[in-house]
C-alpha cells in the first residue's frame, strides 16, 4: 500500500474554515507582519486501509488559529525539522481535517 500518495489539492478561498474530529474549527492567518494567507494543502494519509486522515500542510508562512479563541494552534514553522525538511504528516504539527469550508466558521455540513 502506498502511504505517500501525495496532495489532493489546495484550499483556495477567501475565508477558509477547517474543522477536526473533535469539533474544533480553525481559520488561516498570515505570518506576523505579513498580509498574505498561507497556502493550505490537503494531504490524505493512510497507515492502513482502515486508518486514514487528511493532514493540512501549511505550504507557505502562516498559521491556523482556533476560530473560537483566536489562539494559534498550528504554525508553518513547526512543520519543518531543524534542516528545514518537512516533518512526517503523522506529526502533531499537522492538523487532521474532518471538514473544510469556504464561508468562514463553522463549516455547515447541511444537517
Short mmCIF file of N, CA and C in Angstrom, two decimals:
data_model
loop_
_atom_site.label_atom_id
_atom_site.label_comp_id
_atom_site.label_asym_id
_atom_site.label_seq_id
_atom_site.Cartn_x
_atom_site.Cartn_y
_atom_site.Cartn_z
N UNK A 1 0.84 -1.18 0.00
CA UNK A 1 0.00 0.00 0.00
C UNK A 1 0.88 1.24 0.00
N UNK A 2 0.59 2.19 -0.85
CA UNK A 2 1.33 3.44 -0.91
C UNK A 2 0.77 4.40 0.13
N UNK A 3 1.55 4.69 1.18
CA UNK A 3 1.08 5.61 2.22
C UNK A 3 1.49 7.05 1.92
N UNK A 4 2.20 7.27 0.85
CA UNK A 4 2.66 8.61 0.49
C UNK A 4 2.12 8.97 -0.89
N UNK A 5 0.81 8.99 -1.03
CA UNK A 5 0.17 9.20 -2.32
C UNK A 5 0.27 10.61 -2.87
N UNK A 6 0.46 11.60 -2.03
CA UNK A 6 0.57 12.97 -2.49
C UNK A 6 -0.66 13.79 -2.18
N UNK A 7 -0.50 15.09 -2.34
CA UNK A 7 -1.56 16.04 -2.02
C UNK A 7 -2.71 15.92 -3.00
N UNK A 8 -3.92 16.23 -2.52
CA UNK A 8 -5.09 16.20 -3.39
C UNK A 8 -5.48 17.58 -3.87
N UNK A 9 -4.90 18.62 -3.30
CA UNK A 9 -5.22 19.96 -3.73
C UNK A 9 -5.00 20.97 -2.64
N UNK A 10 -5.19 22.21 -3.01
CA UNK A 10 -5.03 23.31 -2.07
C UNK A 10 -6.39 23.96 -1.82
N UNK A 11 -6.54 24.49 -0.62
CA UNK A 11 -7.76 25.23 -0.27
C UNK A 11 -7.60 26.63 -0.86
N UNK A 12 -8.47 27.00 -1.77
CA UNK A 12 -8.34 28.27 -2.47
C UNK A 12 -9.63 29.07 -2.32
N UNK A 13 -9.80 29.68 -1.15
CA UNK A 13 -10.97 30.52 -0.93
C UNK A 13 -10.60 31.63 0.05
N UNK A 14 -11.39 32.68 0.07
CA UNK A 14 -11.06 33.87 0.86
C UNK A 14 -11.21 33.66 2.36
N UNK A 15 -12.18 32.86 2.78
CA UNK A 15 -12.42 32.66 4.22
C UNK A 15 -12.53 31.17 4.55
N UNK A 16 -11.40 30.45 4.43
CA UNK A 16 -11.45 29.01 4.70
C UNK A 16 -11.68 28.70 6.17
N UNK A 17 -12.33 27.59 6.42
CA UNK A 17 -12.52 27.06 7.76
C UNK A 17 -12.24 25.57 7.69
N UNK A 18 -11.42 25.09 8.63
CA UNK A 18 -11.08 23.67 8.69
C UNK A 18 -11.41 23.17 10.08
N UNK A 19 -12.17 22.08 10.16
CA UNK A 19 -12.58 21.54 11.46
C UNK A 19 -12.01 20.14 11.64
N UNK A 20 -11.69 19.81 12.90
CA UNK A 20 -11.17 18.48 13.20
C UNK A 20 -12.27 17.58 13.74
N UNK A 21 -11.93 16.36 14.06
CA UNK A 21 -12.93 15.40 14.51
C UNK A 21 -13.48 15.72 15.89
N UNK A 22 -12.80 16.58 16.65
CA UNK A 22 -13.28 16.98 17.97
C UNK A 22 -14.24 18.17 17.89
N UNK A 23 -14.47 18.69 16.67
CA UNK A 23 -15.37 19.81 16.50
C UNK A 23 -14.71 21.17 16.64
N UNK A 24 -13.39 21.19 16.81
CA UNK A 24 -12.66 22.46 16.86
C UNK A 24 -12.45 22.94 15.43
N UNK A 25 -12.68 24.23 15.19
CA UNK A 25 -12.51 24.79 13.85
C UNK A 25 -11.41 25.83 13.85
N UNK A 26 -10.77 25.97 12.70
CA UNK A 26 -9.60 26.83 12.57
C UNK A 26 -9.68 27.63 11.28
N UNK A 27 -9.15 28.85 11.35
CA UNK A 27 -9.05 29.70 10.17
C UNK A 27 -7.57 29.98 9.93
N UNK A 28 -7.23 30.37 8.72
CA UNK A 28 -5.84 30.66 8.41
C UNK A 28 -5.54 32.12 8.72
N UNK A 29 -4.28 32.38 9.04
CA UNK A 29 -3.84 33.74 9.36
C UNK A 29 -2.45 33.95 8.76
N UNK A 30 -2.17 35.18 8.32
CA UNK A 30 -0.84 35.46 7.76
C UNK A 30 0.23 35.41 8.85
N UNK A 31 1.50 35.30 8.44
CA UNK A 31 2.57 35.34 9.43
C UNK A 31 2.63 36.72 10.08
N UNK A 32 3.25 36.79 11.23
CA UNK A 32 3.39 38.07 11.93
C UNK A 32 4.02 39.10 11.00
N UNK A 33 3.37 40.24 10.86
CA UNK A 33 3.86 41.30 9.99
C UNK A 33 3.53 41.11 8.53
N UNK A 34 2.87 40.01 8.19
CA UNK A 34 2.54 39.74 6.80
C UNK A 34 1.08 40.01 6.50
N UNK A 35 0.74 39.92 5.24
CA UNK A 35 -0.65 40.15 4.85
C UNK A 35 -1.23 39.00 4.02
N UNK A 36 -0.37 38.12 3.50
CA UNK A 36 -0.84 37.02 2.67
C UNK A 36 -1.17 35.80 3.52
N UNK A 37 -2.33 35.22 3.29
CA UNK A 37 -2.71 33.99 3.99
C UNK A 37 -1.83 32.84 3.51
N UNK A 38 -1.57 31.87 4.38
CA UNK A 38 -0.75 30.73 3.95
C UNK A 38 -1.48 29.86 2.93
N UNK A 39 -0.71 29.19 2.11
CA UNK A 39 -1.25 28.20 1.20
C UNK A 39 -1.55 26.94 2.00
N UNK A 40 -2.78 26.47 1.93
CA UNK A 40 -3.20 25.28 2.68
C UNK A 40 -3.34 24.11 1.71
N UNK A 41 -2.57 23.05 1.95
CA UNK A 41 -2.59 21.87 1.08
C UNK A 41 -3.20 20.71 1.85
N UNK A 42 -4.14 20.02 1.22
CA UNK A 42 -4.79 18.85 1.83
C UNK A 42 -4.06 17.60 1.39
N UNK A 43 -3.63 16.80 2.37
CA UNK A 43 -2.78 15.64 2.09
C UNK A 43 -3.36 14.40 2.76
N UNK A 44 -4.02 13.53 2.00
CA UNK A 44 -4.56 12.30 2.61
C UNK A 44 -3.44 11.33 2.95
N UNK A 45 -3.59 10.66 4.09
CA UNK A 45 -2.58 9.70 4.55
C UNK A 45 -3.28 8.51 5.19
N UNK A 46 -2.83 7.31 4.85
CA UNK A 46 -3.37 6.09 5.45
C UNK A 46 -2.22 5.26 5.99
N UNK A 47 -2.30 4.89 7.27
CA UNK A 47 -1.31 3.97 7.83
C UNK A 47 -1.75 2.52 7.60
N UNK A 48 -3.03 2.34 7.29
CA UNK A 48 -3.59 1.04 6.91
C UNK A 48 -4.87 1.34 6.12
N UNK A 49 -5.45 0.36 5.47
CA UNK A 49 -6.67 0.63 4.70
C UNK A 49 -7.83 1.19 5.53
N UNK A 50 -7.83 0.96 6.83
CA UNK A 50 -8.94 1.44 7.66
C UNK A 50 -8.53 2.56 8.62
N UNK A 51 -7.33 3.09 8.47
CA UNK A 51 -6.86 4.16 9.35
C UNK A 51 -6.30 5.29 8.51
N UNK A 52 -7.18 6.23 8.16
CA UNK A 52 -6.80 7.33 7.27
C UNK A 52 -7.20 8.67 7.85
N UNK A 53 -6.52 9.72 7.40
CA UNK A 53 -6.88 11.09 7.74
C UNK A 53 -6.37 12.02 6.65
N UNK A 54 -6.82 13.27 6.70
CA UNK A 54 -6.34 14.30 5.78
C UNK A 54 -5.57 15.32 6.60
N UNK A 55 -4.26 15.41 6.34
CA UNK A 55 -3.42 16.39 7.03
C UNK A 55 -3.50 17.72 6.30
N UNK A 56 -3.41 18.81 7.06
CA UNK A 56 -3.39 20.15 6.48
C UNK A 56 -1.95 20.64 6.54
N UNK A 57 -1.35 20.81 5.37
CA UNK A 57 0.02 21.30 5.28
C UNK A 57 -0.03 22.80 5.04
N UNK A 58 0.67 23.55 5.89
CA UNK A 58 0.83 24.99 5.68
C UNK A 58 2.03 25.15 4.75
N UNK A 59 1.77 25.26 3.44
CA UNK A 59 2.83 25.24 2.43
C UNK A 59 3.55 26.57 2.27
N UNK A 60 3.11 27.59 2.96
CA UNK A 60 3.81 28.87 2.99
C UNK A 60 3.65 29.43 4.41
N UNK A 61 4.39 30.49 4.72
CA UNK A 61 4.38 31.03 6.08
C UNK A 61 2.98 31.44 6.52
N UNK A 62 2.65 31.08 7.77
CA UNK A 62 1.36 31.45 8.34
C UNK A 62 0.94 30.47 9.41
N UNK A 63 -0.29 30.63 9.87
CA UNK A 63 -0.79 29.81 10.98
C UNK A 63 -2.24 29.41 10.74
N UNK A 64 -2.68 28.44 11.54
CA UNK A 64 -4.09 28.14 11.70
C UNK A 64 -4.44 28.53 13.12
N UNK A 65 -5.48 29.35 13.26
CA UNK A 65 -5.89 29.81 14.59
C UNK A 65 -7.26 29.24 14.92
N UNK A 66 -7.47 28.96 16.21
CA UNK A 66 -8.75 28.47 16.68
C UNK A 66 -9.80 29.54 16.43
N UNK A 67 -10.88 29.20 15.77
CA UNK A 67 -11.89 30.20 15.40
C UNK A 67 -12.64 30.73 16.61
N UNK A 68 -12.66 29.98 17.71
CA UNK A 68 -13.37 30.43 18.92
C UNK A 68 -12.50 31.32 19.80
N UNK A 69 -11.21 30.99 19.90
CA UNK A 69 -10.35 31.71 20.84
C UNK A 69 -9.31 32.61 20.18
N UNK A 70 -9.11 32.46 18.87
CA UNK A 70 -8.06 33.16 18.12
C UNK A 70 -6.65 32.77 18.54
N UNK A 71 -6.51 31.69 19.30
CA UNK A 71 -5.19 31.21 19.70
C UNK A 71 -4.56 30.44 18.54
N UNK A 72 -3.26 30.67 18.33
CA UNK A 72 -2.55 29.94 17.29
C UNK A 72 -2.48 28.47 17.68
N UNK A 73 -2.94 27.61 16.79
CA UNK A 73 -2.94 26.17 17.06
C UNK A 73 -1.90 25.44 16.22
N UNK A 74 -1.68 25.90 15.00
CA UNK A 74 -0.72 25.27 14.09
C UNK A 74 0.08 26.37 13.41
N UNK A 75 1.40 26.18 13.33
CA UNK A 75 2.30 27.18 12.75
C UNK A 75 3.13 26.51 11.66
N UNK A 76 3.27 27.17 10.52
CA UNK A 76 4.01 26.57 9.41
C UNK A 76 5.44 26.22 9.80
N UNK A 77 6.08 27.01 10.64
CA UNK A 77 7.45 26.74 11.06
C UNK A 77 7.59 25.47 11.86
N UNK A 78 6.53 25.05 12.54
CA UNK A 78 6.58 23.83 13.34
C UNK A 78 6.45 22.57 12.50
N UNK A 79 6.15 22.73 11.20
CA UNK A 79 6.01 21.57 10.33
C UNK A 79 7.33 21.20 9.64
N UNK A 80 8.41 21.88 10.06
CA UNK A 80 9.74 21.63 9.49
C UNK A 80 10.69 21.17 10.58
N UNK A 81 11.67 20.32 10.19
CA UNK A 81 12.67 19.91 11.16
C UNK A 81 13.81 20.93 11.19
N UNK A 82 14.87 20.63 11.93
CA UNK A 82 16.00 21.55 12.09
C UNK A 82 16.71 21.84 10.77
N UNK A 83 16.58 20.95 9.78
CA UNK A 83 17.19 21.16 8.46
C UNK A 83 16.22 21.77 7.46
N UNK A 84 15.06 22.21 7.95
CA UNK A 84 14.00 22.81 7.13
C UNK A 84 13.36 21.81 6.17
N UNK A 85 13.45 20.53 6.53
CA UNK A 85 12.74 19.50 5.78
C UNK A 85 11.38 19.27 6.43
N UNK A 86 10.35 18.95 5.64
CA UNK A 86 9.02 18.72 6.23
C UNK A 86 9.03 17.52 7.18
N UNK A 87 8.33 17.67 8.29
CA UNK A 87 8.12 16.55 9.20
C UNK A 87 7.10 15.59 8.58
N UNK A 88 7.08 14.34 9.01
CA UNK A 88 6.04 13.42 8.52
C UNK A 88 4.65 13.95 8.88
N UNK A 89 3.67 13.72 8.02
CA UNK A 89 2.32 14.24 8.27
C UNK A 89 1.67 13.59 9.48
N UNK A 90 2.27 12.56 10.03
CA UNK A 90 1.77 11.94 11.26
C UNK A 90 2.15 12.74 12.50
N UNK A 91 3.02 13.74 12.35
CA UNK A 91 3.43 14.58 13.48
C UNK A 91 2.27 15.47 13.93
N UNK A 92 2.23 15.78 15.21
CA UNK A 92 1.15 16.62 15.77
C UNK A 92 1.21 18.06 15.28
N UNK A 93 2.24 18.43 14.52
CA UNK A 93 2.32 19.78 13.96
C UNK A 93 1.30 19.99 12.85
N UNK A 94 0.72 18.90 12.36
CA UNK A 94 -0.26 18.98 11.28
C UNK A 94 -1.67 18.77 11.82
N UNK A 95 -2.59 19.63 11.39
CA UNK A 95 -3.99 19.45 11.72
C UNK A 95 -4.54 18.28 10.91
N UNK A 96 -5.42 17.50 11.52
CA UNK A 96 -6.13 16.43 10.82
C UNK A 96 -7.55 16.94 10.56
N UNK A 97 -7.84 17.25 9.30
CA UNK A 97 -9.12 17.87 8.95
C UNK A 97 -10.21 16.82 8.75
N UNK A 98 -11.38 17.12 9.33
CA UNK A 98 -12.57 16.30 9.09
C UNK A 98 -13.49 16.98 8.08
N UNK A 99 -13.52 18.32 8.14
CA UNK A 99 -14.37 19.07 7.21
C UNK A 99 -13.66 20.37 6.83
N UNK A 100 -13.97 20.83 5.61
CA UNK A 100 -13.37 22.05 5.08
C UNK A 100 -14.48 22.86 4.42
N UNK A 101 -14.48 24.16 4.67
CA UNK A 101 -15.46 25.04 4.05
C UNK A 101 -14.82 26.34 3.61
N UNK A 102 -15.54 27.09 2.80
CA UNK A 102 -15.02 28.34 2.26
C UNK A 102 -15.81 29.57 2.68
N UNK A 103 -16.75 29.42 3.61
CA UNK A 103 -17.58 30.55 4.02
C UNK A 103 -17.42 30.86 5.50
N UNK A 104 -16.20 30.79 6.00
CA UNK A 104 -15.95 31.06 7.41
C UNK A 104 -16.37 29.90 8.28
N UNK A 105 -16.24 30.11 9.58
CA UNK A 105 -16.55 29.06 10.56
C UNK A 105 -17.88 29.34 11.24
N UNK A 106 -18.57 28.28 11.66
CA UNK A 106 -18.24 26.87 11.47
C UNK A 106 -18.59 26.40 10.07
N UNK A 107 -18.14 25.20 9.73
CA UNK A 107 -18.46 24.61 8.44
C UNK A 107 -19.87 24.05 8.50
N UNK A 108 -20.72 24.47 7.57
CA UNK A 108 -22.10 23.98 7.51
C UNK A 108 -22.10 22.63 6.80
N UNK A 109 -22.45 21.59 7.54
CA UNK A 109 -22.47 20.24 6.98
C UNK A 109 -23.83 19.89 6.38
N UNK A 110 -24.74 20.87 6.29
CA UNK A 110 -26.02 20.65 5.66
C UNK A 110 -26.95 19.72 6.42
N UNK A 111 -26.82 19.71 7.74
CA UNK A 111 -27.67 18.81 8.54
C UNK A 111 -28.65 19.59 9.36
#
